[in-house]
Short mmCIF file of C-alpha atoms and ligand atoms in Angstrom, two decimals:
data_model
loop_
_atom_site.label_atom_id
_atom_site.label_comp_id
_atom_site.label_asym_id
_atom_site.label_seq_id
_atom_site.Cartn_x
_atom_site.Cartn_y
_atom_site.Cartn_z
CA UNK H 1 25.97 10.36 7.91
CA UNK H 2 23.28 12.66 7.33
CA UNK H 3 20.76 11.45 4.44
CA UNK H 4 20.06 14.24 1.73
CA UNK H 5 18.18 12.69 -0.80
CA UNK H 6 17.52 14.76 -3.88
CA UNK H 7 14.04 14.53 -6.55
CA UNK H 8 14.74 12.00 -9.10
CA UNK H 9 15.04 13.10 -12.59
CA UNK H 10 12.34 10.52 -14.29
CA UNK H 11 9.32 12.98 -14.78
CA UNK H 12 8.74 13.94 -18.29
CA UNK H 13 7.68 17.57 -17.60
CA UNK H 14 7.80 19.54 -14.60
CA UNK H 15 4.62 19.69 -13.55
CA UNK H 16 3.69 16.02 -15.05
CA UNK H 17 2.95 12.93 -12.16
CA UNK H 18 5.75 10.79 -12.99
CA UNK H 19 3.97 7.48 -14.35
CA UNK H 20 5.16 3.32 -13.45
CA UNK H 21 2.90 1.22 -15.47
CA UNK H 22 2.89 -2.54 -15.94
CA UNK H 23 1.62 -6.15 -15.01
CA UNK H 24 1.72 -7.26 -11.64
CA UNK H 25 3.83 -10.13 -12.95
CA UNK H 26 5.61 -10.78 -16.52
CA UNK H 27 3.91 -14.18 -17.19
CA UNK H 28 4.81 -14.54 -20.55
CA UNK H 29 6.62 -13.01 -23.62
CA UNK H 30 3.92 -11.83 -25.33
CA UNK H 31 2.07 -10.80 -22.52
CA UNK H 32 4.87 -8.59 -21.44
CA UNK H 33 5.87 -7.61 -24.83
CA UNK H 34 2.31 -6.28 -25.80
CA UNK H 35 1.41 -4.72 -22.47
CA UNK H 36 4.50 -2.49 -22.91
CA UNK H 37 4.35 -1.50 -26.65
CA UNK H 38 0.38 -0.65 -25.62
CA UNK H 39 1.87 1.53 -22.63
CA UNK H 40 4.50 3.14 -24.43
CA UNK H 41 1.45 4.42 -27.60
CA UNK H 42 0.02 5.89 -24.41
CA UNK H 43 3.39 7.90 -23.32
CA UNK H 44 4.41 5.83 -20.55
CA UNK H 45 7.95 5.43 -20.14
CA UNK H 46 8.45 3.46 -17.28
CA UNK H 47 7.27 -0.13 -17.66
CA UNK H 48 7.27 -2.40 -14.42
CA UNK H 49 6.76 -6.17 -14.37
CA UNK H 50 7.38 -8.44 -11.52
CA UNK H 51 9.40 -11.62 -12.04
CA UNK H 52 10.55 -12.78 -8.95
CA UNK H 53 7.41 -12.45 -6.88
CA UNK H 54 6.97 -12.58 -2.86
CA UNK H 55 3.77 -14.22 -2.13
CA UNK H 56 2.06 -14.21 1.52
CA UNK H 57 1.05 -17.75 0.80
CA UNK H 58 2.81 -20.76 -1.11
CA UNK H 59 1.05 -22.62 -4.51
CA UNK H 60 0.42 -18.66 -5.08
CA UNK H 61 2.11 -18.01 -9.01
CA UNK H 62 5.68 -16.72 -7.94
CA UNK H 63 6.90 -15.14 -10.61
CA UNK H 64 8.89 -16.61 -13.80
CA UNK H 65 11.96 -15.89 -12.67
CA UNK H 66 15.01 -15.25 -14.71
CA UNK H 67 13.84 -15.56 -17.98
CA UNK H 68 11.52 -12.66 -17.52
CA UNK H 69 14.63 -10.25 -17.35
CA UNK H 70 15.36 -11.37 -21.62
CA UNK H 71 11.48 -10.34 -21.85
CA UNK H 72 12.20 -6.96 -20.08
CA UNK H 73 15.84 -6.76 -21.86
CA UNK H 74 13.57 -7.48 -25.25
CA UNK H 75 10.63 -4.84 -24.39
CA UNK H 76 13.48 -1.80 -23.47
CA UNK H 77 15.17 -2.78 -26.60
CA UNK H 78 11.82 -2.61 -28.37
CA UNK H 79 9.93 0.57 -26.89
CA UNK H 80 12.94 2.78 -25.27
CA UNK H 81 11.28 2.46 -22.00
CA UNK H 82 13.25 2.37 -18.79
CA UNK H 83 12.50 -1.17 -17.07
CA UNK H 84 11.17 -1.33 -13.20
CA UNK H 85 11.56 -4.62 -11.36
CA UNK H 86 11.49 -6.14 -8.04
CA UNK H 87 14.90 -7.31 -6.51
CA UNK H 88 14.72 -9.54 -2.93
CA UNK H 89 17.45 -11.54 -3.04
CA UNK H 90 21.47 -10.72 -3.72
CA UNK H 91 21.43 -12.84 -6.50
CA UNK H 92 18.32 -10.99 -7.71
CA UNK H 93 20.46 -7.55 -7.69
CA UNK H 94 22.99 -8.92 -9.83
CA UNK H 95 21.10 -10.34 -12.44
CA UNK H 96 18.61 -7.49 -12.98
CA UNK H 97 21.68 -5.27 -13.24
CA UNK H 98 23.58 -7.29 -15.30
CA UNK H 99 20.57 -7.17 -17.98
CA UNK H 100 20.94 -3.50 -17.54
CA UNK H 101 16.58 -2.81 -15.82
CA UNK H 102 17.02 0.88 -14.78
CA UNK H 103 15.29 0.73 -11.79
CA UNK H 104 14.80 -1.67 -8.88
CA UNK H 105 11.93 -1.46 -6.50
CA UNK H 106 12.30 -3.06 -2.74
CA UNK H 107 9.19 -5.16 -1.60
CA UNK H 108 6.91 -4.17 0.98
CA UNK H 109 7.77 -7.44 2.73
CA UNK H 110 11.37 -7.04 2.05
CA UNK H 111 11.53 -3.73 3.66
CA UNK H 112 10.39 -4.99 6.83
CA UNK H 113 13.18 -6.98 6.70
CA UNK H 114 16.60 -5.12 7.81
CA UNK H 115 18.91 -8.41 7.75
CA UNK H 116 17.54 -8.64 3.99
CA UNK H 117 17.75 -4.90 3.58
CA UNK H 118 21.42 -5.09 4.30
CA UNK H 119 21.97 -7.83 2.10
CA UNK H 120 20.73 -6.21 -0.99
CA UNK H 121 22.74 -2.69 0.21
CA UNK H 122 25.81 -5.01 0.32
CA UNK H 123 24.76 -6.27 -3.18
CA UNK H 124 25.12 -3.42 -5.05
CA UNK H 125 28.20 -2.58 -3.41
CA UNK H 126 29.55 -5.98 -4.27
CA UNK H 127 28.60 -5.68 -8.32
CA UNK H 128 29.53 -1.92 -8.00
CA UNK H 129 33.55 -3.97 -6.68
CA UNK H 130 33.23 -6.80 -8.72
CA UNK H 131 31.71 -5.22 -12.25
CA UNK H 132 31.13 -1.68 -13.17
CA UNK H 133 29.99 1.32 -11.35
CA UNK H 134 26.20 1.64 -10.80
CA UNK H 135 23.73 4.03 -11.77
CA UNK H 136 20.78 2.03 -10.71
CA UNK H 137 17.41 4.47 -9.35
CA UNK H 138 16.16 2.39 -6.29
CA UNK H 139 12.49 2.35 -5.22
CA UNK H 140 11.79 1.37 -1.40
CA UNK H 141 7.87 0.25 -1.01
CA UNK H 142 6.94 0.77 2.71
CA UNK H 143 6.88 -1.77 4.95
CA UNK H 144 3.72 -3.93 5.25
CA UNK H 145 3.56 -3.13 8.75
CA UNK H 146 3.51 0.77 9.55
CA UNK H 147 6.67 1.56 10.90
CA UNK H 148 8.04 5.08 9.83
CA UNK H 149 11.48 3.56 11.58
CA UNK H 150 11.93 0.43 9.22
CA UNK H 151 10.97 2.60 5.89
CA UNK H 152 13.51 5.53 6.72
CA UNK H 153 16.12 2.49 7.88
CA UNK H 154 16.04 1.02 4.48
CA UNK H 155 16.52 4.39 3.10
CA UNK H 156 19.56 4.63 5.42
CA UNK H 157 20.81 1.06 4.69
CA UNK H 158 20.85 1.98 0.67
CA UNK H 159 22.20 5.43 1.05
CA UNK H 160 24.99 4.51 3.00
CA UNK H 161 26.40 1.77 0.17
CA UNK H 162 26.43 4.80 -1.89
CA UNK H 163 22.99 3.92 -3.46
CA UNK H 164 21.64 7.82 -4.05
CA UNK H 165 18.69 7.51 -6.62
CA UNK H 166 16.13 6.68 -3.89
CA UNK H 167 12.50 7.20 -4.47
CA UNK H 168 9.92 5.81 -2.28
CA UNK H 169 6.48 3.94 -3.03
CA UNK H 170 3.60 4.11 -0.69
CA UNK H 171 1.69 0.87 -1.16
CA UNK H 172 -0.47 0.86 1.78
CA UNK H 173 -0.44 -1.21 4.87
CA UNK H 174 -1.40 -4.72 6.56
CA UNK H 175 -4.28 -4.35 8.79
CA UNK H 176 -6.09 -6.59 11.03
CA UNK H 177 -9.26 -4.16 9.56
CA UNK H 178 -8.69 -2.49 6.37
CA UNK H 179 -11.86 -0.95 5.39
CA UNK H 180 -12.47 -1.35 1.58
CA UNK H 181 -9.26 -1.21 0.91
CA UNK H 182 -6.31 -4.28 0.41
CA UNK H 183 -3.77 -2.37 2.35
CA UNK H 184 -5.30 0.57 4.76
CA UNK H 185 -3.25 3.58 3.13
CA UNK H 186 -2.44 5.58 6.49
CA UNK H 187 -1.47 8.88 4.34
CA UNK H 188 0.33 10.45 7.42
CA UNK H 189 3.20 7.91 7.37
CA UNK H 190 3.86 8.59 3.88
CA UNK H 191 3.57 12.79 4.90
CA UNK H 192 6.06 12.15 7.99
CA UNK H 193 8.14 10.31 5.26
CA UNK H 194 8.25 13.55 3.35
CA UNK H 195 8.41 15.87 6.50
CA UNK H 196 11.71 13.91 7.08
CA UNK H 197 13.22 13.35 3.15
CA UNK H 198 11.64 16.87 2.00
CA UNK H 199 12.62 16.52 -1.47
CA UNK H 200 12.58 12.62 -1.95
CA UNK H 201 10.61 11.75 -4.45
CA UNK H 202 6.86 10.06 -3.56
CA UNK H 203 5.18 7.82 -5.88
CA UNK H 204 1.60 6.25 -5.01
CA UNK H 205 0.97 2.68 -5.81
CA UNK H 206 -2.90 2.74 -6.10
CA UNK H 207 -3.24 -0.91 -6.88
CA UNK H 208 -1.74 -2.27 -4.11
CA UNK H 209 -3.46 -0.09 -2.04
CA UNK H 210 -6.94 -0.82 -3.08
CA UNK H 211 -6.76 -4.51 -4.47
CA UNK H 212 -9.13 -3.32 -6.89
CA UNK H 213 -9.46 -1.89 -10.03
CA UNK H 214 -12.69 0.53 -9.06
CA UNK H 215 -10.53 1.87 -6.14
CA UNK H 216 -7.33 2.74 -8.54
CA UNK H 217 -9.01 6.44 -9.62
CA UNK H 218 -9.79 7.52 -7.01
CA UNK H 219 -6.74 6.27 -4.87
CA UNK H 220 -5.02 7.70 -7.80
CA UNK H 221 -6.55 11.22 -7.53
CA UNK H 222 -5.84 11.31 -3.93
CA UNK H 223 -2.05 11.13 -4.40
CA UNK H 224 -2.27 14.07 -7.01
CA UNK H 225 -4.42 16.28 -4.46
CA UNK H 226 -1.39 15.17 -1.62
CA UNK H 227 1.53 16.25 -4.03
CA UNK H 228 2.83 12.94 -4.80
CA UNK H 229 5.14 12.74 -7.47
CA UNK H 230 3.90 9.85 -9.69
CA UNK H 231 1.65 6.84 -9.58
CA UNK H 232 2.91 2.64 -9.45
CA UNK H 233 0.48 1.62 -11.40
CA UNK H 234 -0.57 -2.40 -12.45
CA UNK H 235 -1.69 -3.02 -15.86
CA UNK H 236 -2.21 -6.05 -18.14
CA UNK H 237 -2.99 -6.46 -21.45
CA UNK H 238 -6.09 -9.37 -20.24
CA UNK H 239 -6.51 -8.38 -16.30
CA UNK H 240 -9.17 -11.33 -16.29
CA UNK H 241 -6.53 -13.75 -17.29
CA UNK H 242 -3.60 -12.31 -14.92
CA UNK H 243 -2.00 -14.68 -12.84
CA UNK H 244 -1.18 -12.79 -9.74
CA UNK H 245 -3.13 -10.17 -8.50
CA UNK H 246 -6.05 -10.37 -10.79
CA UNK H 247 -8.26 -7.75 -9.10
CA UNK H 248 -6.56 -4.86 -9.43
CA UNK H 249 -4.60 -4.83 -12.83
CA UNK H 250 -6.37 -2.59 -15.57
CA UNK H 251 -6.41 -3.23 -19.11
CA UNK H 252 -4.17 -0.38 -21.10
CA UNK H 253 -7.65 1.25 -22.41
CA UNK H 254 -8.90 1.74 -18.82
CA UNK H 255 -5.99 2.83 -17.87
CA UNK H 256 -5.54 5.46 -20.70
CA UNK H 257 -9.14 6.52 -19.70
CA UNK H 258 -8.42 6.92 -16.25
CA UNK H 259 -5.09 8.98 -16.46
CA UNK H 260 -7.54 11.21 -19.02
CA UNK H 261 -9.45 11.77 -16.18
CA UNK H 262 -7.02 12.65 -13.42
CA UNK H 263 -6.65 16.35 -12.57
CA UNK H 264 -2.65 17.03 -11.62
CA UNK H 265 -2.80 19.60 -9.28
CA UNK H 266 -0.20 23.08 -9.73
CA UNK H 267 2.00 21.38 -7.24
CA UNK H 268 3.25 24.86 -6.77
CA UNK H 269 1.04 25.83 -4.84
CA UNK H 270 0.45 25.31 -1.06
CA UNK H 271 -1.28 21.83 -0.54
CA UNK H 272 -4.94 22.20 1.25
CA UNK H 273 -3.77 20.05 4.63
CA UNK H 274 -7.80 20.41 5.31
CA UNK H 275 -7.94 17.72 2.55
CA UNK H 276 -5.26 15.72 4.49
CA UNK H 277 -7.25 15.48 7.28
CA UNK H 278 -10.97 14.58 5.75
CA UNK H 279 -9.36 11.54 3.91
CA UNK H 280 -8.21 10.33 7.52
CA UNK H 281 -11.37 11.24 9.15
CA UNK H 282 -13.22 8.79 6.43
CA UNK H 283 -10.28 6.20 6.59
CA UNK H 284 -11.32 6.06 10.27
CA UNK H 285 -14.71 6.51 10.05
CA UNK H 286 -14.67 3.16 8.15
CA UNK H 287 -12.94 1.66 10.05
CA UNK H 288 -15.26 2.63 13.13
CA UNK H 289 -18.37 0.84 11.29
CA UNK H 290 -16.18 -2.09 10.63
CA UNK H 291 -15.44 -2.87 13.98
CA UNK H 292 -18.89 -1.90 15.08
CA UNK H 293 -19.87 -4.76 12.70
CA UNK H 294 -17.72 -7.25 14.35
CA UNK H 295 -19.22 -6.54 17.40
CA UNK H 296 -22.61 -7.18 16.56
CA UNK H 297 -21.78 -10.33 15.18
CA UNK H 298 -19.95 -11.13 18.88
CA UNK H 299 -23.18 -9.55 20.13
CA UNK H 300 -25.57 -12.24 17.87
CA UNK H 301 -23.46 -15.04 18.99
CA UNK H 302 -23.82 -14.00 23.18
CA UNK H 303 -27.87 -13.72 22.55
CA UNK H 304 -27.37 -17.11 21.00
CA UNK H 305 -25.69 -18.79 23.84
CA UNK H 306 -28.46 -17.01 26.67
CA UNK H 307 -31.17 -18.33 24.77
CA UNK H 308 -29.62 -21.76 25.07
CA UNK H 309 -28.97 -21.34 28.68
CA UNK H 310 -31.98 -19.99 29.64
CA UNK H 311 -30.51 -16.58 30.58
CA UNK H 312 -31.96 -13.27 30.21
CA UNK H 313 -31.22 -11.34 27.74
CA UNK H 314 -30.21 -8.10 29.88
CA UNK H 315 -27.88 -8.28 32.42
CA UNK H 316 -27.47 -4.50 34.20
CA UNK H 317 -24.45 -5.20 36.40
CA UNK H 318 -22.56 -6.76 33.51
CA UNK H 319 -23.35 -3.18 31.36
CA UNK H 320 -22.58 -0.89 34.44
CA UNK H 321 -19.48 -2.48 34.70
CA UNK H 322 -18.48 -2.24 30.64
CA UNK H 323 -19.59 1.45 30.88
CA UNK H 324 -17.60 2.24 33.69
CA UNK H 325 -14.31 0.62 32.46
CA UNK H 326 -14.74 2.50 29.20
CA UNK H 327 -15.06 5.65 31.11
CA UNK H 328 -11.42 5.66 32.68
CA UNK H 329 -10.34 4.62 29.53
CA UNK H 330 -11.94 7.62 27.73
CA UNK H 331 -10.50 9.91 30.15
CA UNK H 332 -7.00 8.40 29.82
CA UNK H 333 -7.17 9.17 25.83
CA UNK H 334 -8.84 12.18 26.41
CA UNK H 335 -12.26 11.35 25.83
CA UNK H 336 -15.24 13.32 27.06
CA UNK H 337 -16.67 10.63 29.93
CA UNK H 338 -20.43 11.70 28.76
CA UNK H 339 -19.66 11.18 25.10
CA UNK H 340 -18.51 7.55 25.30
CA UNK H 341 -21.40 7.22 28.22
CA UNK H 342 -23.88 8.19 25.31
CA UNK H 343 -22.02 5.99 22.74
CA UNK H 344 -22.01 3.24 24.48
CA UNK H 345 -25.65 3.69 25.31
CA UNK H 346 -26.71 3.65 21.64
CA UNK H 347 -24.14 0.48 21.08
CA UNK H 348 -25.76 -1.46 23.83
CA UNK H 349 -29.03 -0.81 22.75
CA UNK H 350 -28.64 -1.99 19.46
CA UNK H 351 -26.70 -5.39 20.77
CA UNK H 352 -29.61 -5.87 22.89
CA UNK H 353 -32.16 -4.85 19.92
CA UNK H 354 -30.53 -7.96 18.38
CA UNK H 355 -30.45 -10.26 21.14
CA UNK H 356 -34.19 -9.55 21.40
CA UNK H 357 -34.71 -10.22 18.05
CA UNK H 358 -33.10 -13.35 17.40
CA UNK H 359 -34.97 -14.79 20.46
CA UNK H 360 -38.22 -14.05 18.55
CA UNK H 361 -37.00 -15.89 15.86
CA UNK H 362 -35.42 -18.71 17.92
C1 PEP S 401 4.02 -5.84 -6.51
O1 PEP S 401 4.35 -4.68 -6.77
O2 PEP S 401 3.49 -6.59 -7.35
C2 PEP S 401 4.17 -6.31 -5.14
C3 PEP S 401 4.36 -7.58 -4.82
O3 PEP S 401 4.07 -5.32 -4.27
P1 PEP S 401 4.15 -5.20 -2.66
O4 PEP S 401 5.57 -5.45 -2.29
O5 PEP S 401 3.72 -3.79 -2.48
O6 PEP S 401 3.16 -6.18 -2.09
MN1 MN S 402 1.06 -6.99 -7.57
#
C-alpha cells in the first residue's frame, strides 16, 4: 500500500510553528493543572504530559499511571487544550482513548520496537471494532537508535490499521559519543524522513535532544531555520522540583521568553541547505574533539604503564605501523593518504607530549 501522509491540521496559523508544551511527566494534580492553565495564558494549545513513562533504568520515577489521564481529562475540560500523551502498551491505547487525549505520541524506545509497534497498530484497530471509530492524531518519536528503516516501519505499521493523522517527532539519538548534547540530533535522518513523507508533518523535540534547558533555544531555532513544523517542548511549573527529567524542563516564563525570541522563518521560501550542512559539519566537529579526548586519556594511561615498566616512551616501529594501517584505511574512505599522514603526525605528537610530561611529574 503506498503511504501518502498528508500535513496535520493542528497549527494555529499558516505560517505559525505548531507548539507541544508540557511536563516531562504529570506528577501531580496541581502540578499538571497549573502548568497547563500557565501554557494556555501563553497561547499554547497543545499540552503534553507523560504518565506512563519508559525509563532506561529501574527506581527511575515511572510515571503515575492511570490516574494522570482524570488530571489530563480535568486540564482539557479546564483550558480547551487538546491533550498529548505517551501510549506503549495496548492497554495504554485504550485507556488514553477512552478518556478522549487527542493525540498519542509513540516512544523513542517503543519505536525501535516493531513486535510492540504492531501491538499498539492492532490496538487501535481493536477499540476502533470493539468501541467507536477513531479520530486519534498519532505522533511517532524516532527510534533511539538511527535507523531511517524502523522510523518509516512504524509509520507503515500505523498507516496500514487505518491510523492516518501521523506526525513525526525528531528527538535525537543514542550515541556511544554525543557531544553536548543528550541525544546526538543527526538532522539528515529527520531530512531523509521528509525526502520520503514530503508533506508529513515534522515537529522538533528540543528537550530531549539537548537534556538541557540552555540547549532548548537554540536547538529550537535550528528546527525553524530547517522548516520543521512545530516544537515538543518540556515545561514545568517548578523544573527544580521535576521528577523525571529535571534538566531540561523550563519554567512557563522561560519558556514564554524563549518562544519571544525565536525567529519563524517564511517557510515559503526555499530552505538555505548551506545551513544544513554547517550544523553537521559542527555536530561532527564535536564529535572529532571528543574522541580525540578519549584518546589522550588512553594515551595518559600507556605513558603510565611504560614508566612502570621501564619502557621508553617512543617506540618508532609501533608508530610506523599505526600510520601505515591508517593510510589504507584513508584511501579505502577516500581519504587523502598525506592528510591523515599529517594528522596523525600532530596526534602522535601530542600523545607523546603527554607521555613526556607525566614522566616529569612521575
Ligand atoms: C518523553 O517525551 O518524556 C520521553 C520519554 O521521550 P523519548 O521517548 O523521546 O525518550
Ligand atoms: Mn522527558
Amino acid at each position: 500500500m503506498a503511504v501518502q501522509i498528508e500535513k496535520l491540521e493542528l497549527q494555529s496559523k499558516a505560517n505559525a510553528p505548531l507548539l507541544i508544551a508540557g511536563p516531562c511527566s504529570a506528577e501531580n494534580r496541581a502540578q499538571t493543572l497549573e502548568t497547563a492553565e500557565a501554557l494556555c495564558n501563553m497561547g499554547i494549545r497543545v499540552f503534553r504530559a507523560g504518565i506512563w513513562k519508559p525509563r532506561t533504568k529501574p527506581g527511575c520515577f515511572e510515571g503515575v499511571g492511570n490516574i494522570g489521564l482524570e488530571w489530563l481529562k480535568e486540564a482539557k475540560q479546564k483550558t480547551g487544550m487538546l491533550m498529548c500523551t505517551e501510549v506503549a502498551t495496548a492497554e495504554h491505547v485504550f485507556m488514553a482513548l477512552e478518556a478522549g487525549i487527542d493525540i498519542l505520541w509513540i516512544g523513542a524506545r517503543t519505536t525501535t520496537d516493531p513486535f510492540a509497534v504492531e501491538a499498539l497498530a492492532e490496538a487501535f484497530r481493536d477499540f476502533e471494532t470493539k468501541r467507536h471509530s477513531v479520530d486519534v492524531t498519532l505522533l511517532i518519536k524516532n527510534p533511539v537508535n538511527p535507523d531511517v528503516e524502523l522510523w518509516c516501519g512504524a509509520i507503515e505499521r500505523f498507516y496500514n490499521r487505518g491510523i492516518r493523522k501521523i506526525g513525526l517527532i525528531h528527538r535525537g539519538f543514542s550515541s556511544y559519543s554525543t557531544g553536548r548534547y543528550r541525544n546526538i540530533p543527526l538532522w539528515d535522518i529527520p531530512i531523509e524522513m521528509k525526502r520520503r513523507f514530503p508533506d508529513i508533518t515534522m515537529i522538533c523535540d528540543p528537550s530531549h535532544i539537548g537534556g538541557d534547558r540552555n540547549l532548548v533555544a537554540s536547538i529550537s531555532q535550528q528546527a525553524m531555520d530547517m522548516n520543521y513544523d512545530g516544537l515538543m517542548i518540556e515545561c514545568h511549573i517548578e523544573p527544580e522540583k521535576a521528577l523525571s527529567d529535571k534538566a531540561q524542563q523550563l519554567s512557563p516564563p522561560a519558556l514564554k521568553e524563549m518562544l519571544q525570541h525565536l525567529i519563524v522563518r517564511d517557510n515559503r521560501q526555499p530552505q538555505d541547505s548551506l545551513d544544513v550542512f554547517r550544523n553537521r559539519i559542527d555536530e561532527l566537529d564535536e564529535n572529532l574533539i571528543s574522541i580525540l579526548s578519549e584518546r589522550m586519556v588512553v594515551a595518559a594511561k600507556i605513558g603510565r604503564y611504560k614508566e612502570e615498566h621501564n619502557m621508553p616512551v617512543l617506540q618508532s616501529l609501533r608508530y610506523g605501523e599505526l600510520v601505515e594501517r591508517l593510510k589504507e584505511k584513508a584511501l579505502e574512505l577516500n581519504l587523502n593518504e598525506e592528510f591523515i599522514q599529517a594528522l596523525m603526525e600532530i596526534i602522535h605528537k601530542e600523545s607523546v607530549r603527554i607521555q613526556m610530561e607525566q614522566r616529569k611529574n612521575f
